[in-house]
Amino acid sequence: MEFFRNSNIDFLGKKWYFLAFSLIFSVAGLFSLFFWHGLPLGVDFRGGTLVYVKFTQRPDENHVRSLLAKAGLTQAKLQRIGQPEMNELLISLDIQETSEQALDAGKNTIIQALEGTSPDPNKKDLNNASSQSVFDALLTADPVRAGTDANQRYQAIAQQIVDLRDKEHGGVFSSFDQLKVLDPNVVQVLQSSFYLSNFGVRNVEIVGPQVGKQLQIQAYKAIGLSLLGMLVYLWFRFELIYGVAAVVAVFHDTLITVGAFSMLNKEISLTVIAAILTLTGYSMNDTIVVFDRIRENVKLMRRESLAQIVNISINQTLSRTILTSGLTFLTVLSLFLFGGEVLHGFSFALVIGILIGTYSSIFIAAPMLVAYQGWRANKKGLAAQAVSLPAARSKEKARAR
């Protein structure tokens, strides 16, 4: 299947327009990184507490924010997750303290702030109670007259209640009527010992500042080493200028993607780093396809200028580029639209990266080869000719022997 047959688009003739496009977005990203939003690192890297909360009804974010502010958590960030009918919020808290105990204290402060004033100080919140709390209440009241097997029976019943809450009702009971599957005497004890708040904490994640710093350093190393490895590979397979052009193109992709996160103030998490590493590989693959065709055409079209060879090579690979990039883009776009909040950052980075990576393999990497060859020819006082391919020539010499 081909979208373009015998296309003859003068890509290099429009290189200044595309370089201006890249320059605008790169400068905008750098401006945002240094003077506006900065690098919006997620809790994974800066350390902090993430509390996943499910409400019985659609939460009023302003009300939740005011409750947190009253508890002194003015820096807490709220983010709606999942579908709107799921009534779930993700609350993230920046942590200034350094001890794990302080992190736990921050988590408990969030829970206490949301609970507000208890309707009965003598009762506990069943939606945020542990199985141990339920077990203690049942063992004290002994509603089923368990006798000598009391510990074993009430532990099983307590776990059944927690499982009923977390697995069948999404982590929160909206009414005691949802407990009617249990023994009526057990339900009566629960009603007398607990009350139901309008929320339940489904999960809590804590990342210590030291761990976050280590993850940040490892992420920088991963990106740096991947670029270095690609440079060495392309240097070995083609020659140094090919590797430099490809790495500059990938760096350009990464800069624009990170700049987009900064401009939109979207947090960069571990999954976003994974997406950036994925897109660097994808962009490099596209670039290598174009470079391979240029190398083949250099041997076949020795009388043509390098600019003409590059134009012809890009046109010859255009259908393949549109097909593979288009289908990949549709896949990541579906992930972005329907993947949910958890995958939002990951899929957003891929959506931006696929577009920019395809663009850079055509409009950034290839023109760099022509610019380099022009500079080298001017330096020697010669007309621009095709880029030499020492690796290819070495193979030809070896076959001749």
Short mmCIF file of C-alpha atoms in Angstrom, two decimals:
data_model
loop_
_atom_site.label_atom_id
_atom_site.label_comp_id
_atom_site.label_asym_id
_atom_site.label_seq_id
_atom_site.Cartn_x
_atom_site.Cartn_y
_atom_site.Cartn_z
CA MET A 1 0.00 0.00 0.00
CA GLU A 2 1.37 3.41 -1.01
CA PHE A 3 -0.01 6.86 -0.26
CA PHE A 4 2.42 8.69 -2.50
CA ARG A 5 3.62 7.28 -5.83
CA ASN A 6 6.48 9.05 -7.54
CA SER A 7 6.16 12.01 -5.22
CA ASN A 8 8.62 14.83 -5.79
CA ILE A 9 8.29 17.16 -2.84
CA ASP A 10 11.16 19.59 -2.32
CA PHE A 11 11.59 19.11 1.43
CA LEU A 12 14.98 20.78 1.62
CA GLY A 13 13.71 23.79 -0.27
CA LYS A 14 11.39 24.52 2.65
CA LYS A 15 13.89 23.74 5.37
CA TRP A 16 13.98 27.31 6.72
CA TYR A 17 10.23 27.22 7.44
CA PHE A 18 10.61 23.99 9.37
CA LEU A 19 13.72 25.16 11.19
CA ALA A 20 11.76 28.26 12.23
CA PHE A 21 8.96 25.98 13.49
CA SER A 22 11.42 23.95 15.54
CA LEU A 23 13.13 27.07 16.83
CA ILE A 24 9.85 28.60 18.02
CA PHE A 25 8.75 25.49 19.92
CA SER A 26 12.21 24.82 21.33
CA VAL A 27 12.61 28.39 22.59
CA ALA A 28 9.06 28.35 24.01
CA GLY A 29 9.85 25.11 25.87
CA LEU A 30 13.15 26.48 27.20
CA PHE A 31 11.45 29.71 28.27
CA SER A 32 8.84 27.71 30.19
CA LEU A 33 11.50 25.47 31.75
CA PHE A 34 13.70 28.35 32.95
CA PHE A 35 11.31 31.25 33.54
CA TRP A 36 7.71 30.00 33.81
CA HIS A 37 6.56 26.65 35.16
CA GLY A 38 10.02 25.08 35.43
CA LEU A 39 10.41 21.31 35.25
CA PRO A 40 7.14 19.97 36.76
CA LEU A 41 8.46 16.83 38.41
CA GLY A 42 5.88 14.45 39.83
CA VAL A 43 5.86 12.97 43.31
CA ASP A 44 7.92 10.05 41.93
CA PHE A 45 10.92 12.38 41.71
CA ARG A 46 10.39 15.09 44.30
CA GLY A 47 9.04 12.85 47.07
CA GLY A 48 5.66 13.10 48.71
CA THR A 49 2.38 11.37 49.42
CA LEU A 50 -0.29 10.31 46.97
CA VAL A 51 -3.72 9.51 48.37
CA TYR A 52 -6.33 7.93 46.09
CA VAL A 53 -9.77 8.78 47.42
CA LYS A 54 -13.19 7.58 46.28
CA PHE A 55 -16.28 9.53 47.26
CA THR A 56 -19.86 8.32 47.49
CA GLN A 57 -20.94 11.27 45.32
CA ARG A 58 -19.23 13.58 42.90
CA PRO A 59 -16.77 15.52 45.06
CA ASP A 60 -16.77 19.29 45.23
CA GLU A 61 -13.12 20.02 44.62
CA ASN A 62 -13.29 23.52 46.08
CA HIS A 63 -14.79 22.12 49.28
CA VAL A 64 -12.12 19.41 49.48
CA ARG A 65 -9.42 22.01 48.87
CA SER A 66 -10.80 24.21 51.63
CA LEU A 67 -10.82 21.25 54.08
CA LEU A 68 -7.20 20.55 53.26
CA ALA A 69 -6.29 24.22 53.60
CA LYS A 70 -7.88 24.31 57.08
CA ALA A 71 -5.59 21.43 58.02
CA GLY A 72 -2.59 23.43 56.82
CA LEU A 73 -2.18 21.54 53.55
CA THR A 74 -2.28 24.60 51.32
CA GLN A 75 0.18 23.07 48.80
CA ALA A 76 -1.89 19.91 48.26
CA LYS A 77 -2.81 19.28 44.61
CA LEU A 78 -6.09 17.72 43.53
CA GLN A 79 -6.57 15.76 40.36
CA ARG A 80 -9.71 13.98 39.21
CA ILE A 81 -8.95 10.46 38.03
CA GLY A 82 -10.95 7.88 36.12
CA GLN A 83 -14.36 8.48 34.60
CA PRO A 84 -16.49 11.25 36.19
CA GLU A 85 -19.00 8.70 37.53
CA MET A 86 -16.18 7.00 39.48
CA ASN A 87 -16.05 10.01 41.88
CA GLU A 88 -12.33 9.59 42.50
CA LEU A 89 -9.70 12.18 43.36
CA LEU A 90 -5.93 11.94 43.59
CA ILE A 91 -4.50 14.16 46.31
CA SER A 92 -0.76 14.80 46.18
CA LEU A 93 1.14 16.48 48.97
CA ASP A 94 4.56 18.08 48.67
CA ILE A 95 6.73 16.96 51.54
CA GLN A 96 9.36 19.18 53.10
CA GLU A 97 10.29 16.77 55.89
CA THR A 98 12.84 14.03 55.42
CA SER A 99 11.72 11.19 57.70
CA GLU A 100 9.32 8.39 56.86
CA GLN A 101 7.40 9.15 60.06
CA ALA A 102 6.80 12.68 58.81
CA LEU A 103 5.51 11.28 55.52
CA ASP A 104 3.06 9.04 57.38
CA ALA A 105 1.98 12.02 59.44
CA GLY A 106 1.21 13.91 56.22
CA LYS A 107 -0.92 11.03 54.98
CA ASN A 108 -2.89 10.88 58.24
CA THR A 109 -3.37 14.64 58.17
CA ILE A 110 -5.02 14.35 54.76
CA ILE A 111 -7.39 11.66 56.02
CA GLN A 112 -8.26 13.61 59.16
CA ALA A 113 -8.85 16.76 57.13
CA LEU A 114 -11.32 14.98 54.85
CA GLU A 115 -13.10 13.25 57.71
CA GLY A 116 -13.84 16.59 59.35
CA THR A 117 -16.00 16.37 62.49
CA SER A 118 -17.20 12.89 63.39
CA PRO A 119 -21.02 12.63 63.83
CA ASP A 120 -20.34 10.51 66.93
CA PRO A 121 -16.94 10.66 68.69
CA ASN A 122 -17.50 7.15 70.05
CA LYS A 123 -17.81 5.65 66.58
CA LYS A 124 -15.19 4.91 63.92
CA ASP A 125 -15.41 5.45 60.18
CA LEU A 126 -16.21 2.10 58.54
CA ASN A 127 -15.19 3.39 55.09
CA ASN A 128 -11.64 3.98 56.33
CA ALA A 129 -11.45 1.26 58.99
CA SER A 130 -8.94 -1.57 58.79
CA SER A 131 -9.95 -5.20 59.18
CA GLN A 132 -8.28 -5.14 62.61
CA SER A 133 -10.60 -2.32 63.77
CA VAL A 134 -13.66 -4.24 62.55
CA PHE A 135 -12.36 -7.42 64.20
CA ASP A 136 -11.87 -5.65 67.54
CA ALA A 137 -15.43 -4.29 67.47
CA LEU A 138 -16.95 -7.66 66.60
CA LEU A 139 -14.88 -9.56 69.15
CA THR A 140 -15.94 -7.15 71.90
CA ALA A 141 -19.66 -7.36 71.04
CA ASP A 142 -19.62 -11.07 70.09
CA PRO A 143 -22.82 -10.82 67.97
CA VAL A 144 -22.87 -14.48 66.81
CA ARG A 145 -21.83 -16.06 70.11
CA ALA A 146 -18.75 -17.59 68.56
CA GLY A 147 -17.47 -19.21 71.75
CA THR A 148 -13.98 -20.72 71.61
CA ASP A 149 -13.65 -20.07 67.85
CA ALA A 150 -14.30 -16.34 68.29
CA ASN A 151 -10.90 -15.12 67.06
CA GLN A 152 -10.97 -17.21 63.89
CA ARG A 153 -14.63 -16.50 63.05
CA TYR A 154 -14.49 -12.75 63.63
CA GLN A 155 -11.24 -12.41 61.68
CA ALA A 156 -12.97 -14.09 58.74
CA ILE A 157 -16.06 -11.87 59.09
CA ALA A 158 -13.94 -8.71 59.40
CA GLN A 159 -12.01 -9.62 56.26
CA GLN A 160 -15.31 -10.39 54.49
CA ILE A 161 -16.60 -6.90 55.34
CA VAL A 162 -13.40 -5.20 54.10
CA ASP A 163 -13.48 -7.26 50.90
CA LEU A 164 -17.14 -6.39 50.40
CA ARG A 165 -16.27 -2.70 50.73
CA ASP A 166 -13.09 -2.69 48.61
CA LYS A 167 -13.91 -5.25 45.91
CA GLU A 168 -17.67 -5.06 45.41
CA HIS A 169 -18.42 -1.44 46.31
CA GLY A 170 -15.31 0.26 44.98
CA GLY A 171 -13.79 1.04 48.37
CA VAL A 172 -16.69 2.89 49.96
CA PHE A 173 -20.11 2.04 51.44
CA SER A 174 -22.82 4.58 50.80
CA SER A 175 -25.34 2.88 53.15
CA PHE A 176 -25.50 0.15 55.79
CA ASP A 177 -28.11 -1.50 53.56
CA GLN A 178 -25.18 -2.70 51.44
CA LEU A 179 -24.22 -4.95 54.39
CA LYS A 180 -27.48 -6.94 54.39
CA VAL A 181 -25.68 -9.99 53.01
CA LEU A 182 -24.16 -10.39 56.49
CA ASP A 183 -25.73 -11.78 59.65
CA PRO A 184 -28.26 -9.19 60.97
CA ASN A 185 -26.60 -9.29 64.40
CA VAL A 186 -23.25 -8.41 62.81
CA VAL A 187 -24.83 -5.51 60.91
CA GLN A 188 -26.39 -4.25 64.14
CA VAL A 189 -22.99 -4.23 65.85
CA LEU A 190 -21.45 -2.40 62.90
CA GLN A 191 -24.17 0.26 63.01
CA SER A 192 -23.64 0.77 66.73
CA SER A 193 -19.81 0.92 66.48
CA PHE A 194 -19.21 2.68 63.14
CA TYR A 195 -20.50 5.47 60.97
CA LEU A 196 -20.14 5.96 57.22
CA SER A 197 -18.18 8.95 55.93
CA ASN A 198 -18.66 10.15 52.37
CA PHE A 199 -15.25 8.94 51.23
CA GLY A 200 -12.85 6.05 51.42
CA VAL A 201 -9.09 6.03 50.94
CA ARG A 202 -8.44 3.38 48.32
CA ASN A 203 -4.66 3.54 48.20
CA VAL A 204 -1.75 5.53 49.59
CA GLU A 205 1.66 5.80 47.96
CA ILE A 206 4.62 7.37 49.67
CA VAL A 207 7.90 8.29 47.97
CA GLY A 208 10.69 9.53 50.24
CA PRO A 209 12.74 12.55 49.10
CA GLN A 210 15.94 10.49 48.89
CA VAL A 211 14.25 7.85 46.75
CA GLY A 212 12.79 10.57 44.54
CA LYS A 213 16.24 12.14 44.11
CA GLN A 214 17.76 8.77 43.20
CA LEU A 215 14.99 8.12 40.67
CA GLN A 216 15.59 11.57 39.18
CA ILE A 217 19.32 10.87 38.75
CA GLN A 218 18.62 7.43 37.28
CA ALA A 219 16.14 8.95 34.81
CA TYR A 220 18.76 11.47 33.61
CA LYS A 221 21.31 8.66 33.28
CA ALA A 222 18.88 6.47 31.33
CA ILE A 223 18.15 9.23 28.81
CA GLY A 224 21.81 10.27 28.52
CA LEU A 225 23.10 6.71 28.08
CA SER A 226 20.43 5.88 25.52
CA LEU A 227 21.46 8.91 23.42
CA LEU A 228 25.14 7.98 23.77
CA GLY A 229 24.45 4.37 22.76
CA MET A 230 22.54 5.51 19.67
CA LEU A 231 25.38 7.88 18.72
CA VAL A 232 27.95 5.07 18.95
CA TYR A 233 25.74 2.68 16.99
CA LEU A 234 25.16 5.15 14.13
CA TRP A 235 28.83 6.14 14.14
CA PHE A 236 29.74 2.47 13.67
CA ARG A 237 27.04 1.78 11.08
CA PHE A 238 27.34 4.99 9.01
CA GLU A 239 29.77 7.68 10.10
CA LEU A 240 29.97 10.24 12.88
CA ILE A 241 27.95 13.00 11.19
CA TYR A 242 25.01 10.60 10.77
CA GLY A 243 25.10 9.78 14.46
CA VAL A 244 25.38 13.43 15.46
CA ALA A 245 22.46 14.39 13.19
CA ALA A 246 20.28 11.61 14.60
CA VAL A 247 21.12 12.42 18.22
CA VAL A 248 20.47 16.15 17.64
CA ALA A 249 17.08 15.23 16.14
CA VAL A 250 16.22 13.02 19.11
CA PHE A 251 17.38 15.70 21.55
CA HIS A 252 15.14 18.13 19.66
CA ASP A 253 12.19 15.70 20.11
CA THR A 254 12.88 15.31 23.82
CA LEU A 255 13.24 19.06 24.36
CA ILE A 256 9.94 19.86 22.65
CA THR A 257 8.11 17.05 24.50
CA VAL A 258 9.44 18.10 27.91
CA GLY A 259 8.77 21.73 26.98
CA ALA A 260 5.15 20.84 26.21
CA PHE A 261 4.80 19.26 29.66
CA SER A 262 6.28 22.38 31.22
CA MET A 263 4.08 24.81 29.26
CA LEU A 264 0.94 22.83 30.17
CA ASN A 265 2.23 22.32 33.74
CA LYS A 266 1.75 18.54 33.48
CA GLU A 267 3.74 16.50 35.94
CA ILE A 268 6.62 14.35 34.69
CA SER A 269 6.40 10.94 36.35
CA LEU A 270 8.26 7.66 35.91
CA THR A 271 5.78 6.57 33.24
CA VAL A 272 6.47 9.79 31.31
CA ILE A 273 10.21 9.01 31.41
CA ALA A 274 9.38 5.55 30.03
CA ALA A 275 7.39 7.23 27.25
CA ILE A 276 10.29 9.59 26.45
CA LEU A 277 12.70 6.64 26.19
CA THR A 278 10.18 4.90 23.93
CA LEU A 279 9.84 7.88 21.64
CA THR A 280 13.63 8.31 21.37
CA GLY A 281 13.84 4.74 20.07
CA TYR A 282 10.91 5.32 17.73
CA SER A 283 12.32 8.58 16.38
CA MET A 284 15.75 6.97 15.91
CA ASN A 285 14.18 4.08 13.99
CA ASP A 286 12.48 6.51 11.59
CA THR A 287 15.72 8.43 11.12
CA ILE A 288 17.71 5.26 10.39
CA VAL A 289 15.22 4.27 7.66
CA VAL A 290 15.77 7.61 5.92
CA PHE A 291 19.56 7.42 6.41
CA ASP A 292 19.65 3.88 4.99
CA ARG A 293 17.90 5.03 1.84
CA ILE A 294 20.26 8.02 1.54
CA ARG A 295 23.26 5.70 1.84
CA GLU A 296 21.90 3.41 -0.87
CA ASN A 297 21.14 6.31 -3.19
CA VAL A 298 24.57 7.88 -2.65
CA LYS A 299 26.09 4.78 -4.26
CA LEU A 300 23.55 4.77 -7.12
CA MET A 301 23.41 8.51 -7.91
CA ARG A 302 26.99 9.64 -7.82
CA ARG A 303 26.36 12.54 -10.25
CA GLU A 304 23.58 14.05 -8.15
CA SER A 305 24.13 16.58 -5.38
CA LEU A 306 23.56 15.44 -1.83
CA ALA A 307 20.55 17.77 -1.50
CA GLN A 308 18.88 16.09 -4.47
CA ILE A 309 19.70 12.63 -3.11
CA VAL A 310 18.24 13.52 0.29
CA ASN A 311 15.06 14.86 -1.33
CA ILE A 312 14.68 11.72 -3.44
CA SER A 313 15.34 9.46 -0.44
CA ILE A 314 12.75 11.18 1.74
CA ASN A 315 10.16 10.98 -1.06
CA GLN A 316 10.92 7.28 -1.54
CA THR A 317 10.36 6.53 2.16
CA LEU A 318 7.41 8.90 2.56
CA SER A 319 4.68 6.26 2.17
CA ARG A 320 6.35 3.96 4.65
CA THR A 321 6.76 6.85 7.11
CA ILE A 322 3.11 7.93 6.79
CA LEU A 323 1.82 4.38 7.19
CA THR A 324 3.89 3.35 10.20
CA SER A 325 3.72 6.70 11.97
CA GLY A 326 0.03 7.14 11.18
CA LEU A 327 -0.98 3.78 12.55
CA THR A 328 1.22 4.21 15.63
CA PHE A 329 -0.24 7.66 16.19
CA LEU A 330 -3.81 6.31 16.02
CA THR A 331 -2.89 3.69 18.63
CA VAL A 332 -1.39 6.15 21.11
CA LEU A 333 -4.20 8.62 20.43
CA SER A 334 -6.72 5.93 21.46
CA LEU A 335 -4.64 5.32 24.56
CA PHE A 336 -4.68 9.05 25.30
CA LEU A 337 -8.45 9.39 24.82
CA PHE A 338 -9.60 6.18 26.48
CA GLY A 339 -6.68 5.02 28.63
CA GLY A 340 -7.79 6.82 31.76
CA GLU A 341 -6.04 9.21 34.07
CA VAL A 342 -3.34 6.77 35.17
CA LEU A 343 -1.97 6.53 31.61
CA HIS A 344 -2.64 10.16 30.72
CA GLY A 345 0.95 11.42 31.11
CA PHE A 346 2.43 8.37 29.38
CA SER A 347 0.06 8.56 26.40
CA PHE A 348 0.34 12.36 26.14
CA ALA A 349 4.15 12.09 25.85
CA LEU A 350 3.76 9.45 23.13
CA VAL A 351 1.22 11.52 21.18
CA ILE A 352 3.58 14.51 21.15
CA GLY A 353 6.64 12.30 20.59
CA ILE A 354 5.28 10.37 17.60
CA LEU A 355 4.38 13.60 15.79
CA ILE A 356 7.65 15.37 16.58
CA GLY A 357 9.78 12.25 16.03
CA THR A 358 8.39 11.71 12.54
CA TYR A 359 8.77 15.39 11.75
CA SER A 360 12.40 15.56 12.96
CA SER A 361 13.53 12.49 11.00
CA ILE A 362 12.52 14.31 7.79
CA PHE A 363 13.04 17.98 8.54
CA ILE A 364 15.86 18.05 11.08
CA ALA A 365 18.17 15.03 10.74
CA ALA A 366 18.41 14.85 6.94
CA PRO A 367 18.97 18.60 6.36
CA MET A 368 21.82 18.44 8.91
CA LEU A 369 23.67 16.04 6.61
CA VAL A 370 23.34 18.47 3.71
CA ALA A 371 24.41 21.41 5.87
CA TYR A 372 27.46 19.49 7.09
CA GLN A 373 28.43 18.45 3.57
CA GLY A 374 28.02 22.02 2.35
CA TRP A 375 30.22 23.29 5.17
CA ARG A 376 32.88 20.67 4.43
CA ALA A 377 32.83 21.43 0.70
CA ASN A 378 33.14 25.17 1.32
CA LYS A 379 36.03 24.52 3.65
CA LYS A 380 37.84 22.60 0.90
CA GLY A 381 36.68 24.96 -1.86
CA LEU A 382 34.76 22.19 -3.64
CA ALA A 383 31.24 21.83 -4.93
CA ALA A 384 28.88 19.93 -2.60
CA GLN A 385 29.01 16.19 -3.21
CA ALA A 386 27.51 13.16 -1.59
CA VAL A 387 28.54 12.30 1.96
CA SER A 388 31.35 9.78 2.03
CA LEU A 389 30.52 6.39 3.50
CA PRO A 390 33.71 4.87 4.82
CA ALA A 391 31.91 1.91 6.36
CA ALA A 392 30.28 1.04 3.05
CA ARG A 393 33.52 1.51 1.13
CA SER A 394 35.36 -0.75 3.55
CA LYS A 395 32.83 -3.49 2.91
CA GLU A 396 33.17 -3.03 -0.85
CA LYS A 397 36.96 -3.28 -0.58
CA ALA A 398 36.67 -6.38 1.53
CA ARG A 399 34.40 -8.02 -1.07
CA ALA A 400 36.85 -7.00 -3.87
CA ARG A 401 39.68 -8.81 -2.11
#
